[in-house]
Structures are given as structure tokens and as C-alpha cells.
PDB file of C-alpha atoms in Angstrom:
ATOM      1  CA  MET V   1       0.344   6.539 -16.414  1.00  0.00           C
ATOM      2  CA  ASN V   2      -1.065   3.057 -17.884  1.00  0.00           C
ATOM      3  CA  PRO V   3      -3.016   3.782 -20.948  1.00  0.00           C
ATOM      4  CA  ALA V   4      -5.395   1.002 -20.061  1.00  0.00           C
ATOM      5  CA  ILE V   5      -7.853   2.867 -17.813  1.00  0.00           C
ATOM      6  CA  HIS V   6     -11.281   1.541 -17.204  1.00  0.00           C
ATOM      7  CA  ALA V   7     -12.993   4.886 -17.067  1.00  0.00           C
ATOM      8  CA  SER V   8     -16.006   4.229 -15.150  1.00  0.00           C
ATOM      9  CA  ARG V   9     -15.270   0.701 -13.336  1.00  0.00           C
ATOM     10  CA  PHE V  10     -15.504   2.667  -9.766  1.00  0.00           C
ATOM     11  CA  ASP V  11     -18.074   5.713 -10.307  1.00  0.00           C
ATOM     12  CA  GLY V  12     -19.879   6.594  -7.167  1.00  0.00           C
ATOM     13  CA  GLN V  13     -17.659   4.506  -5.053  1.00  0.00           C
ATOM     14  CA  VAL V  14     -15.419   5.859  -2.302  1.00  0.00           C
ATOM     15  CA  ALA V  15     -11.571   4.759  -1.915  1.00  0.00           C
ATOM     16  CA  VAL V  16      -9.736   5.360   1.079  1.00  0.00           C
ATOM     17  CA  VAL V  17      -5.757   5.396   0.581  1.00  0.00           C
ATOM     18  CA  THR V  18      -3.645   5.662   3.359  1.00  0.00           C
ATOM     19  CA  GLY V  19      -0.094   6.661   2.804  1.00  0.00           C
ATOM     20  CA  SER V  20      -1.195   8.734  -0.304  1.00  0.00           C
ATOM     21  CA  ALA V  21       1.195  11.537  -0.310  1.00  0.00           C
ATOM     22  CA  THR V  22       4.186   9.900  -2.534  1.00  0.00           C
ATOM     23  CA  GLY V  23       5.298   6.887  -4.513  1.00  0.00           C
ATOM     24  CA  LEU V  24       2.927   3.896  -4.569  1.00  0.00           C
ATOM     25  CA  GLY V  25       0.016   5.513  -2.532  1.00  0.00           C
ATOM     26  CA  GLU V  26      -0.122   8.614  -4.866  1.00  0.00           C
ATOM     27  CA  ALA V  27      -0.188   6.444  -7.852  1.00  0.00           C
ATOM     28  CA  ILE V  28      -3.049   4.384  -6.421  1.00  0.00           C
ATOM     29  CA  ALA V  29      -5.016   7.265  -5.315  1.00  0.00           C
ATOM     30  CA  GLU V  30      -4.633   8.836  -8.994  1.00  0.00           C
ATOM     31  CA  ARG V  31      -5.720   5.443 -10.681  1.00  0.00           C
ATOM     32  CA  PHE V  32      -9.024   5.178  -8.527  1.00  0.00           C
ATOM     33  CA  ALA V  33      -9.719   8.849  -9.469  1.00  0.00           C
ATOM     34  CA  LEU V  34      -8.924   8.180 -13.207  1.00  0.00           C
ATOM     35  CA  GLU V  35     -11.474   5.206 -12.821  1.00  0.00           C
ATOM     36  CA  GLY V  36     -14.207   7.309 -11.207  1.00  0.00           C
ATOM     37  CA  ALA V  37     -13.722   6.929  -7.633  1.00  0.00           C
ATOM     38  CA  ASN V  38     -13.862   9.732  -4.596  1.00  0.00           C
ATOM     39  CA  VAL V  39     -10.673   9.188  -2.917  1.00  0.00           C
ATOM     40  CA  ALA V  40      -9.814   9.971   0.445  1.00  0.00           C
ATOM     41  CA  CYS V  41      -6.052  10.666   0.918  1.00  0.00           C
ATOM     42  CA  LEU V  42      -4.719   9.965   4.242  1.00  0.00           C
ATOM     43  CA  ASP V  43      -1.075  10.962   5.148  1.00  0.00           C
ATOM     44  CA  ASN V  44       0.896  12.890   7.512  1.00  0.00           C
ATOM     45  CA  ASN V  45       2.919  14.514   4.955  1.00  0.00           C
ATOM     46  CA  THR V  46       0.419  17.344   4.442  1.00  0.00           C
ATOM     47  CA  ILE V  47       2.406  19.265   1.523  1.00  0.00           C
ATOM     48  CA  ASP V  48       2.561  16.411  -0.895  1.00  0.00           C
ATOM     49  CA  ASN V  49      -0.872  14.877   0.342  1.00  0.00           C
ATOM     50  CA  ALA V  50      -2.293  18.211  -0.889  1.00  0.00           C
ATOM     51  CA  SER V  51      -0.705  17.543  -4.050  1.00  0.00           C
ATOM     52  CA  THR V  52      -2.267  14.205  -4.557  1.00  0.00           C
ATOM     53  CA  ALA V  53      -5.732  15.148  -3.217  1.00  0.00           C
ATOM     54  CA  ALA V  54      -5.466  18.044  -6.138  1.00  0.00           C
ATOM     55  CA  LEU V  55      -4.620  15.224  -8.667  1.00  0.00           C
ATOM     56  CA  VAL V  56      -7.513  13.407  -7.793  1.00  0.00           C
ATOM     57  CA  THR V  57      -9.827  16.490  -8.384  1.00  0.00           C
ATOM     58  CA  LYS V  58      -7.792  17.272 -11.786  1.00  0.00           C
ATOM     59  CA  HIS V  59      -9.147  13.809 -12.917  1.00  0.00           C
ATOM     60  CA  GLY V  60     -12.895  14.518 -11.973  1.00  0.00           C
ATOM     61  CA  GLY V  61     -13.052  12.872  -8.343  1.00  0.00           C
ATOM     62  CA  GLU V  62     -13.971  14.537  -5.364  1.00  0.00           C
ATOM     63  CA  ALA V  63     -11.087  14.338  -2.974  1.00  0.00           C
ATOM     64  CA  LEU V  64     -10.913  14.480   0.981  1.00  0.00           C
ATOM     65  CA  ASP V  65      -6.966  15.556   1.959  1.00  0.00           C
ATOM     66  CA  ILE V  66      -6.853  14.368   5.667  1.00  0.00           C
ATOM     67  CA  ASP V  67      -3.650  14.919   7.563  1.00  0.00           C
ATOM     68  CA  CYS V  68      -3.635  11.188   9.098  1.00  0.00           C
ATOM     69  CA  ASP V  69      -0.526   9.482  11.343  1.00  0.00           C
ATOM     70  CA  VAL V  70      -1.623   6.074  10.751  1.00  0.00           C
ATOM     71  CA  ARG V  71       0.614   5.234  13.906  1.00  0.00           C
ATOM     72  CA  LEU V  72      -2.074   7.020  16.238  1.00  0.00           C
ATOM     73  CA  ALA V  73      -5.174   4.681  16.384  1.00  0.00           C
ATOM     74  CA  ASP V  74      -6.917   8.406  17.288  1.00  0.00           C
ATOM     75  CA  SER V  75      -5.740  10.126  14.271  1.00  0.00           C
ATOM     76  CA  GLN V  76      -7.136   6.982  11.952  1.00  0.00           C
ATOM     77  CA  ASN V  77     -10.444   6.909  13.895  1.00  0.00           C
ATOM     78  CA  ASP V  78     -10.886  10.861  12.881  1.00  0.00           C
ATOM     79  CA  ALA V  79     -10.108  10.265   9.352  1.00  0.00           C
ATOM     80  CA  PHE V  80     -12.483   7.272   8.854  1.00  0.00           C
ATOM     81  CA  ASN V  81     -15.182   9.339  10.661  1.00  0.00           C
ATOM     82  CA  ALA V  82     -14.502  12.058   8.093  1.00  0.00           C
ATOM     83  CA  VAL V  83     -14.774   9.821   5.063  1.00  0.00           C
ATOM     84  CA  ILE V  84     -18.088   8.521   6.420  1.00  0.00           C
ATOM     85  CA  GLU V  85     -19.406  12.243   7.325  1.00  0.00           C
ATOM     86  CA  ARG V  86     -18.575  13.360   3.704  1.00  0.00           C
ATOM     87  CA  TRP V  87     -19.769  10.042   1.782  1.00  0.00           C
ATOM     88  CA  GLY V  88     -21.428   7.797   4.138  1.00  0.00           C
ATOM     89  CA  ARG V  89     -19.738   4.657   2.988  1.00  0.00           C
ATOM     90  CA  ILE V  90     -16.266   3.051   2.059  1.00  0.00           C
ATOM     91  CA  ASP V  91     -16.102   0.710  -1.085  1.00  0.00           C
ATOM     92  CA  VAL V  92     -12.456   0.315  -1.064  1.00  0.00           C
ATOM     93  CA  LEU V  93      -9.641   0.655   1.382  1.00  0.00           C
ATOM     94  CA  VAL V  94      -5.820   0.170   0.228  1.00  0.00           C
ATOM     95  CA  ALA V  95      -3.566   0.483   3.625  1.00  0.00           C
ATOM     96  CA  CYS V  96      -0.460   1.370   1.878  1.00  0.00           C
ATOM     97  CA  ALA V  97       1.126   3.686   4.228  1.00  0.00           C
ATOM     98  CA  GLY V  98       4.764   2.165   5.328  1.00  0.00           C
ATOM     99  CA  ILE V  99       8.365   2.798   5.987  1.00  0.00           C
ATOM    100  CA  PHE V 100      11.742   0.822   5.545  1.00  0.00           C
ATOM    101  CA  VAL V 101      14.327   0.858   8.062  1.00  0.00           C
ATOM    102  CA  GLY V 102      16.995  -1.666   8.132  1.00  0.00           C
ATOM    103  CA  GLY V 103      19.911  -2.964  10.092  1.00  0.00           C
ATOM    104  CA  ALA V 104      21.865  -5.795  11.558  1.00  0.00           C
ATOM    105  CA  ILE V 105      20.001  -7.789  14.164  1.00  0.00           C
ATOM    106  CA  THR V 106      22.554  -6.761  16.422  1.00  0.00           C
ATOM    107  CA  ASP V 107      21.739  -3.401  16.132  1.00  0.00           C
ATOM    108  CA  ILE V 108      18.006  -2.703  16.196  1.00  0.00           C
ATOM    109  CA  PRO V 109      17.229  -0.120  18.607  1.00  0.00           C
ATOM    110  CA  MET V 110      13.731  -0.460  20.240  1.00  0.00           C
ATOM    111  CA  GLU V 111      12.620   3.002  19.711  1.00  0.00           C
ATOM    112  CA  ARG V 112      12.800   2.322  16.006  1.00  0.00           C
ATOM    113  CA  TRP V 113      11.556  -1.215  16.068  1.00  0.00           C
ATOM    114  CA  ARG V 114       8.552   0.209  17.833  1.00  0.00           C
ATOM    115  CA  ASP V 115       7.928   2.874  15.009  1.00  0.00           C
ATOM    116  CA  ILE V 116       7.990   0.556  12.198  1.00  0.00           C
ATOM    117  CA  GLU V 117       5.737  -1.780  13.664  1.00  0.00           C
ATOM    118  CA  ALA V 118       3.299   1.121  14.821  1.00  0.00           C
ATOM    119  CA  THR V 119       3.516   2.062  11.026  1.00  0.00           C
ATOM    120  CA  ASN V 120       3.579  -0.972   8.890  1.00  0.00           C
ATOM    121  CA  LEU V 121       1.805  -3.449  10.961  1.00  0.00           C
ATOM    122  CA  THR V 122      -0.479  -1.814  13.595  1.00  0.00           C
ATOM    123  CA  GLY V 123      -1.287   0.613  11.393  1.00  0.00           C
ATOM    124  CA  VAL V 124      -2.726  -1.679   8.741  1.00  0.00           C
ATOM    125  CA  MET V 125      -4.364  -3.511  11.660  1.00  0.00           C
ATOM    126  CA  VAL V 126      -6.329  -0.572  12.809  1.00  0.00           C
ATOM    127  CA  SER V 127      -7.168   0.577   9.290  1.00  0.00           C
ATOM    128  CA  ASN V 128      -8.660  -2.496   8.335  1.00  0.00           C
ATOM    129  CA  GLN V 129     -10.556  -2.740  11.867  1.00  0.00           C
ATOM    130  CA  LEU V 130     -12.051   0.691  11.017  1.00  0.00           C
ATOM    131  CA  ALA V 131     -13.104  -0.084   7.466  1.00  0.00           C
ATOM    132  CA  ALA V 132     -14.539  -3.509   8.411  1.00  0.00           C
ATOM    133  CA  PRO V 133     -18.082  -2.400  10.203  1.00  0.00           C
ATOM    134  CA  HIS V 134     -18.895  -0.191   7.039  1.00  0.00           C
ATOM    135  CA  MET V 135     -18.205  -2.805   4.685  1.00  0.00           C
ATOM    136  CA  MET V 136     -20.042  -5.361   6.522  1.00  0.00           C
ATOM    137  CA  ALA V 137     -23.001  -3.249   6.792  1.00  0.00           C
ATOM    138  CA  GLN V 138     -22.707  -2.529   3.074  1.00  0.00           C
ATOM    139  CA  ARG V 139     -22.141  -6.429   2.330  1.00  0.00           C
ATOM    140  CA  SER V 140     -19.637  -5.464   0.007  1.00  0.00           C
ATOM    141  CA  GLY V 141     -16.324  -3.787  -0.565  1.00  0.00           C
ATOM    142  CA  SER V 142     -12.566  -4.814  -1.109  1.00  0.00           C
ATOM    143  CA  ILE V 143      -9.418  -4.350   1.244  1.00  0.00           C
ATOM    144  CA  ILE V 144      -5.794  -4.307  -0.288  1.00  0.00           C
ATOM    145  CA  ASN V 145      -3.066  -4.335   2.221  1.00  0.00           C
ATOM    146  CA  VAL V 146       0.211  -3.190   1.006  1.00  0.00           C
ATOM    147  CA  ALA V 147       2.923  -5.653   1.971  1.00  0.00           C
ATOM    148  CA  SER V 148       5.908  -6.422   0.157  1.00  0.00           C
ATOM    149  CA  MET V 149       8.159  -8.820  -1.618  1.00  0.00           C
ATOM    150  CA  ALA V 150       9.884  -9.162   1.777  1.00  0.00           C
ATOM    151  CA  ALA V 151       7.150 -10.748   3.485  1.00  0.00           C
ATOM    152  CA  LYS V 152       8.103 -13.555   1.953  1.00  0.00           C
ATOM    153  CA  THR V 153      11.575 -13.796   1.626  1.00  0.00           C
ATOM    154  CA  SER V 154      14.567 -11.679   3.165  1.00  0.00           C
ATOM    155  CA  TRP V 155      17.862 -10.078   2.612  1.00  0.00           C
ATOM    156  CA  PRO V 156      20.609  -9.263   4.930  1.00  0.00           C
ATOM    157  CA  ASN V 157      19.930  -6.401   7.446  1.00  0.00           C
ATOM    158  CA  SER V 158      15.982  -6.512   7.076  1.00  0.00           C
ATOM    159  CA  THR V 159      14.679  -7.928  10.247  1.00  0.00           C
ATOM    160  CA  GLU V 160      12.322  -5.219  10.946  1.00  0.00           C
ATOM    161  CA  TYR V 161      10.677  -4.767   7.459  1.00  0.00           C
ATOM    162  CA  SER V 162      10.162  -8.196   6.600  1.00  0.00           C
ATOM    163  CA  ALA V 163       8.736  -9.075  10.182  1.00  0.00           C
ATOM    164  CA  THR V 164       6.156  -6.084   9.718  1.00  0.00           C
ATOM    165  CA  LYS V 165       5.279  -7.143   6.502  1.00  0.00           C
ATOM    166  CA  SER V 166       5.071 -10.476   6.924  1.00  0.00           C
ATOM    167  CA  GLY V 167       2.615  -9.549   9.602  1.00  0.00           C
ATOM    168  CA  VAL V 168       0.494  -7.706   6.982  1.00  0.00           C
ATOM    169  CA  ILE V 169       0.101 -10.851   5.145  1.00  0.00           C
ATOM    170  CA  GLY V 170      -1.173 -12.625   8.326  1.00  0.00           C
ATOM    171  CA  ILE V 171      -3.469  -9.700   9.082  1.00  0.00           C
ATOM    172  CA  THR V 172      -4.704  -9.741   5.526  1.00  0.00           C
ATOM    173  CA  ARG V 173      -5.300 -13.868   5.598  1.00  0.00           C
ATOM    174  CA  SER V 174      -7.462 -13.211   9.010  1.00  0.00           C
ATOM    175  CA  VAL V 175      -9.480 -10.268   8.117  1.00  0.00           C
ATOM    176  CA  ALA V 176     -10.388 -12.182   4.678  1.00  0.00           C
ATOM    177  CA  MET V 177     -12.099 -14.935   6.726  1.00  0.00           C
ATOM    178  CA  ASP V 178     -13.987 -12.696   9.138  1.00  0.00           C
ATOM    179  CA  LEU V 179     -15.306 -10.556   6.081  1.00  0.00           C
ATOM    180  CA  GLY V 180     -15.659 -12.966   3.472  1.00  0.00           C
ATOM    181  CA  PRO V 181     -19.358 -13.751   4.812  1.00  0.00           C
ATOM    182  CA  TYR V 182     -20.278 -10.291   4.143  1.00  0.00           C
ATOM    183  CA  GLY V 183     -18.855 -10.446   0.632  1.00  0.00           C
ATOM    184  CA  VAL V 184     -15.599  -8.388   1.372  1.00  0.00           C
ATOM    185  CA  THR V 185     -12.566  -9.214  -0.410  1.00  0.00           C
ATOM    186  CA  VAL V 186      -9.204  -8.799   1.453  1.00  0.00           C
ATOM    187  CA  ASN V 187      -5.817  -9.287  -0.371  1.00  0.00           C
ATOM    188  CA  ALA V 188      -2.157  -8.352  -0.096  1.00  0.00           C
ATOM    189  CA  LEU V 189      -0.270  -6.901  -2.737  1.00  0.00           C
ATOM    190  CA  CYS V 190       3.516  -8.008  -2.291  1.00  0.00           C
ATOM    191  CA  PRO V 191       5.473  -5.355  -4.706  1.00  0.00           C
ATOM    192  CA  GLY V 192       8.727  -5.954  -5.952  1.00  0.00           C
ATOM    193  CA  ASN V 193      11.495  -2.976  -6.333  1.00  0.00           C
ATOM    194  CA  THR V 194       9.364  -0.161  -7.838  1.00  0.00           C
ATOM    195  CA  LEU V 195      10.953   3.227  -8.400  1.00  0.00           C
ATOM    196  CA  THR V 196       9.794   5.356  -5.702  1.00  0.00           C
ATOM    197  CA  ASP V 197      11.632   8.242  -3.488  1.00  0.00           C
ATOM    198  CA  MET V 198      11.737   5.268  -0.607  1.00  0.00           C
ATOM    199  CA  VAL V 199      13.340   2.835  -3.151  1.00  0.00           C
ATOM    200  CA  ARG V 200      15.663   5.300  -4.365  1.00  0.00           C
ATOM    201  CA  LYS V 201      16.716   6.335  -0.716  1.00  0.00           C
ATOM    202  CA  VAL V 202      17.070   2.722   0.248  1.00  0.00           C
ATOM    203  CA  SER V 203      19.475   2.008  -3.055  1.00  0.00           C
ATOM    204  CA  VAL V 204      21.941   4.803  -1.828  1.00  0.00           C
ATOM    205  CA  GLU V 205      21.901   3.431   1.602  1.00  0.00           C
ATOM    206  CA  VAL V 206      22.392  -0.343   1.023  1.00  0.00           C
ATOM    207  CA  GLY V 207      24.283   0.334  -1.865  1.00  0.00           C
ATOM    208  CA  ALA V 208      26.783   2.011  -0.092  1.00  0.00           C
ATOM    209  CA  GLU V 209      26.946  -1.143   2.392  1.00  0.00           C
ATOM    210  CA  LEU V 210      27.970  -3.108  -0.922  1.00  0.00           C
ATOM    211  CA  ASP V 211      30.478  -0.455  -2.137  1.00  0.00           C
ATOM    212  CA  MET V 212      28.006   0.578  -4.987  1.00  0.00           C
ATOM    213  CA  THR V 213      26.055   3.842  -6.110  1.00  0.00           C
ATOM    214  CA  GLY V 214      22.343   3.758  -5.911  1.00  0.00           C
ATOM    215  CA  GLU V 215      21.989   3.480  -9.315  1.00  0.00           C
ATOM    216  CA  GLU V 216      24.390   0.402  -9.512  1.00  0.00           C
ATOM    217  CA  TRP V 217      22.166  -1.184  -6.885  1.00  0.00           C
ATOM    218  CA  LEU V 218      19.080  -0.562  -8.729  1.00  0.00           C
ATOM    219  CA  GLU V 219      20.406  -1.844 -12.075  1.00  0.00           C
ATOM    220  CA  MET V 220      21.496  -5.103 -10.005  1.00  0.00           C
ATOM    221  CA  ARG V 221      18.114  -5.675  -8.714  1.00  0.00           C
ATOM    222  CA  ALA V 222      16.378  -4.818 -11.964  1.00  0.00           C
ATOM    223  CA  ASN V 223      19.012  -7.618 -13.259  1.00  0.00           C
ATOM    224  CA  ASP V 224      17.561 -10.002 -10.748  1.00  0.00           C
ATOM    225  CA  THR V 225      14.215 -10.236 -12.117  1.00  0.00           C
ATOM    226  CA  ALA V 226      12.865 -12.117 -15.188  1.00  0.00           C
ATOM    227  CA  LEU V 227      11.538  -8.724 -16.786  1.00  0.00           C
ATOM    228  CA  LYS V 228      15.183  -7.206 -16.235  1.00  0.00           C
ATOM    229  CA  ARG V 229      13.878  -3.890 -15.045  1.00  0.00           C
ATOM    230  CA  LEU V 230      12.045  -2.238 -12.223  1.00  0.00           C
ATOM    231  CA  ALA V 231       8.413  -1.750 -11.632  1.00  0.00           C
ATOM    232  CA  ALA V 232       6.458   1.816 -12.351  1.00  0.00           C
ATOM    233  CA  PRO V 233       4.355   3.093  -9.514  1.00  0.00           C
ATOM    234  CA  TRP V 234       1.108   2.921 -11.941  1.00  0.00           C
ATOM    235  CA  GLU V 235       2.154  -0.578 -12.661  1.00  0.00           C
ATOM    236  CA  MET V 236       1.465  -1.517  -8.978  1.00  0.00           C
ATOM    237  CA  ALA V 237      -1.694   0.838  -9.037  1.00  0.00           C
ATOM    238  CA  GLY V 238      -3.189  -1.314 -11.743  1.00  0.00           C
ATOM    239  CA  VAL V 239      -2.955  -4.496  -9.775  1.00  0.00           C
ATOM    240  CA  VAL V 240      -4.752  -2.684  -6.916  1.00  0.00           C
ATOM    241  CA  ALA V 241      -7.436  -1.607  -8.976  1.00  0.00           C
ATOM    242  CA  PHE V 242      -7.783  -4.922 -10.528  1.00  0.00           C
ATOM    243  CA  LEU V 243      -8.070  -6.386  -6.947  1.00  0.00           C
ATOM    244  CA  ALA V 244     -10.683  -3.726  -6.050  1.00  0.00           C
ATOM    245  CA  SER V 245     -12.950  -4.523  -9.085  1.00  0.00           C
ATOM    246  CA  ASP V 246     -15.623  -6.795  -9.655  1.00  0.00           C
ATOM    247  CA  ASP V 247     -13.159  -8.825 -11.843  1.00  0.00           C
ATOM    248  CA  ALA V 248     -11.530  -9.941  -8.591  1.00  0.00           C
ATOM    249  CA  ARG V 249     -14.840 -10.837  -6.716  1.00  0.00           C
ATOM    250  CA  TYR V 250     -13.668 -14.573  -5.964  1.00  0.00           C
ATOM    251  CA  LEU V 251     -10.119 -13.755  -5.334  1.00  0.00           C
ATOM    252  CA  THR V 252      -9.602 -13.223  -1.351  1.00  0.00           C
ATOM    253  CA  GLY V 253      -7.064 -13.799   1.336  1.00  0.00           C
ATOM    254  CA  GLN V 254      -4.447 -13.993  -1.113  1.00  0.00           C
ATOM    255  CA  SER V 255      -0.800 -12.075  -1.383  1.00  0.00           C
ATOM    256  CA  ILE V 256       0.140 -11.186  -4.804  1.00  0.00           C
ATOM    257  CA  GLU V 257       3.502 -10.979  -5.919  1.00  0.00           C
ATOM    258  CA  VAL V 258       4.166  -8.417  -8.443  1.00  0.00           C
ATOM    259  CA  ASP V 259       7.887  -8.325  -8.913  1.00  0.00           C
ATOM    260  CA  GLY V 260       8.933  -8.802 -12.231  1.00  0.00           C
ATOM    261  CA  GLY V 261       9.470 -12.657 -11.496  1.00  0.00           C
ATOM    262  CA  LEU V 262      11.989 -11.945  -8.741  1.00  0.00           C
ATOM    263  CA  ILE V 263      10.523 -14.382  -6.449  1.00  0.00           C
ATOM    264  CA  LEU V 264       9.209 -17.488  -8.852  1.00  0.00           C
ATOM    265  CA  SER V 265       6.510 -19.694  -7.331  1.00  0.00           C
TER     266      SER V 265
END
């Protein structure tokens, strides 16, 4: 975990994190707890999500462990209602729930397309929609939508993922315009390859197509960056915490690439 923790930056605040069970979502939930927030952990992976909620509690925050499938608007609505019933406010939303699937454009089953669209794109839109009224009423708040470097560039066999993550940036820009007059900031995080279970799984699948092992593929991707390494989840969590903090009050509508210098712009 990053040693540079601002222990009281989010004291008394409420953070909602979707996709909190593992990977980036888990690291983000932990980061907010370490900085004093109460955290609502939303995920349909109930076993690992319970572990994340326990981690939040271990660090001194109150936790809500909510079984939530972001693909279902009713499930998200119930989850957000539970947060408001518990704490009466939402100060931070991190829409982190997402999946990766890939394949050639000639081989994209409609069922698979609908699933990734429901998770990565509609799920984010609904999260933003549900958080917005509370932040507007408070005239404060921060939304961070997790996109991807694949939102700004593409690789072979990534049509579904790139399309949905590009859409997340579009949502972010539009919601930033809608909520700006209420003092609410809305930004997108575009992570590079980060050492999560999802990326390790992708490395095995994509590496096999290139006649490489998963570790060889990860090493290749690391060497593509200026820093010559991949990210740890806590490094993404630190950027999310910055975007939610008072230090970023005049930063909104942006898509921030955190990729070790893979895409230089």
C-alpha cells in the first residue's frame, strides 16, 4: 500500500465504490477507508466483497457490504437507497465495475456484446444517474468513472472493450457539464495495465494468441511504457483519491491517463 496516506482527508465522507470485490475497486475502497471515509462496497461477487468490507472496517471506516449487479438498474437503485438510508449522503462515487472480453470483429456474439455494454457502459451511466441528485442537493461531490487506456487507443480483438470504455469518457464529459453548476466534479480514470487478477487473466488469453506465456506478455507490455513496469492497484487508488479531494476542485470533465507513459500526449 502507498505509504503517502492523508489520514483525515475524507473524514466523515461517504464513498460508494462499484466493483469493489477485487482489483482496482478493492484498492480504491481501502484507500478511502485509510483516509477516513465510510465506504459502501457494491459488487455481486459476495465472498470477495465481504472481504473488502472487512478491510474497510479494519482501517477504521464504517462499511456497507452490498450485493449489487450493476447490469441491473433496480439492483443499483436498491444499493444507493441503502447508502442513503445508512448515511444520508454520498460524497464520492467511484464507478469501477467492469469486465474485459475480446475477439475479432467477425466473431462478436450479440449476447456477449450486450453483457459488456450492460456492465461497462450502462452500469456506469446508472451509477452516475443515481448519485447525481444527492450531490446536486448537497452542492458538492466527486464522481470518478473508471475507463481505460483502451478508451483512447485500441489493439486487435478489442472492439467491445474499447467501445464501452470510450463511452465511459463520453458519459464523464456530459455529466461534468450537467453537475458543474452544483459544484460537483466528474472525471474519468484511464488506467494502463495494472497487476490485477483481470489483467493476469487477459495476459494468458492474449499471450496464447501471440504464442507467448502470460508472464511474457506482461513483460512486453511493461517494456512498452516509459517507466518499464506495470502498475500496482494502490497507484490507481492514489490518483482516484486525488481526484476526489479538495486539491482537484477545479479539475472536471477530464480523462486522466495513468499508464506509466504508454500513451504520450
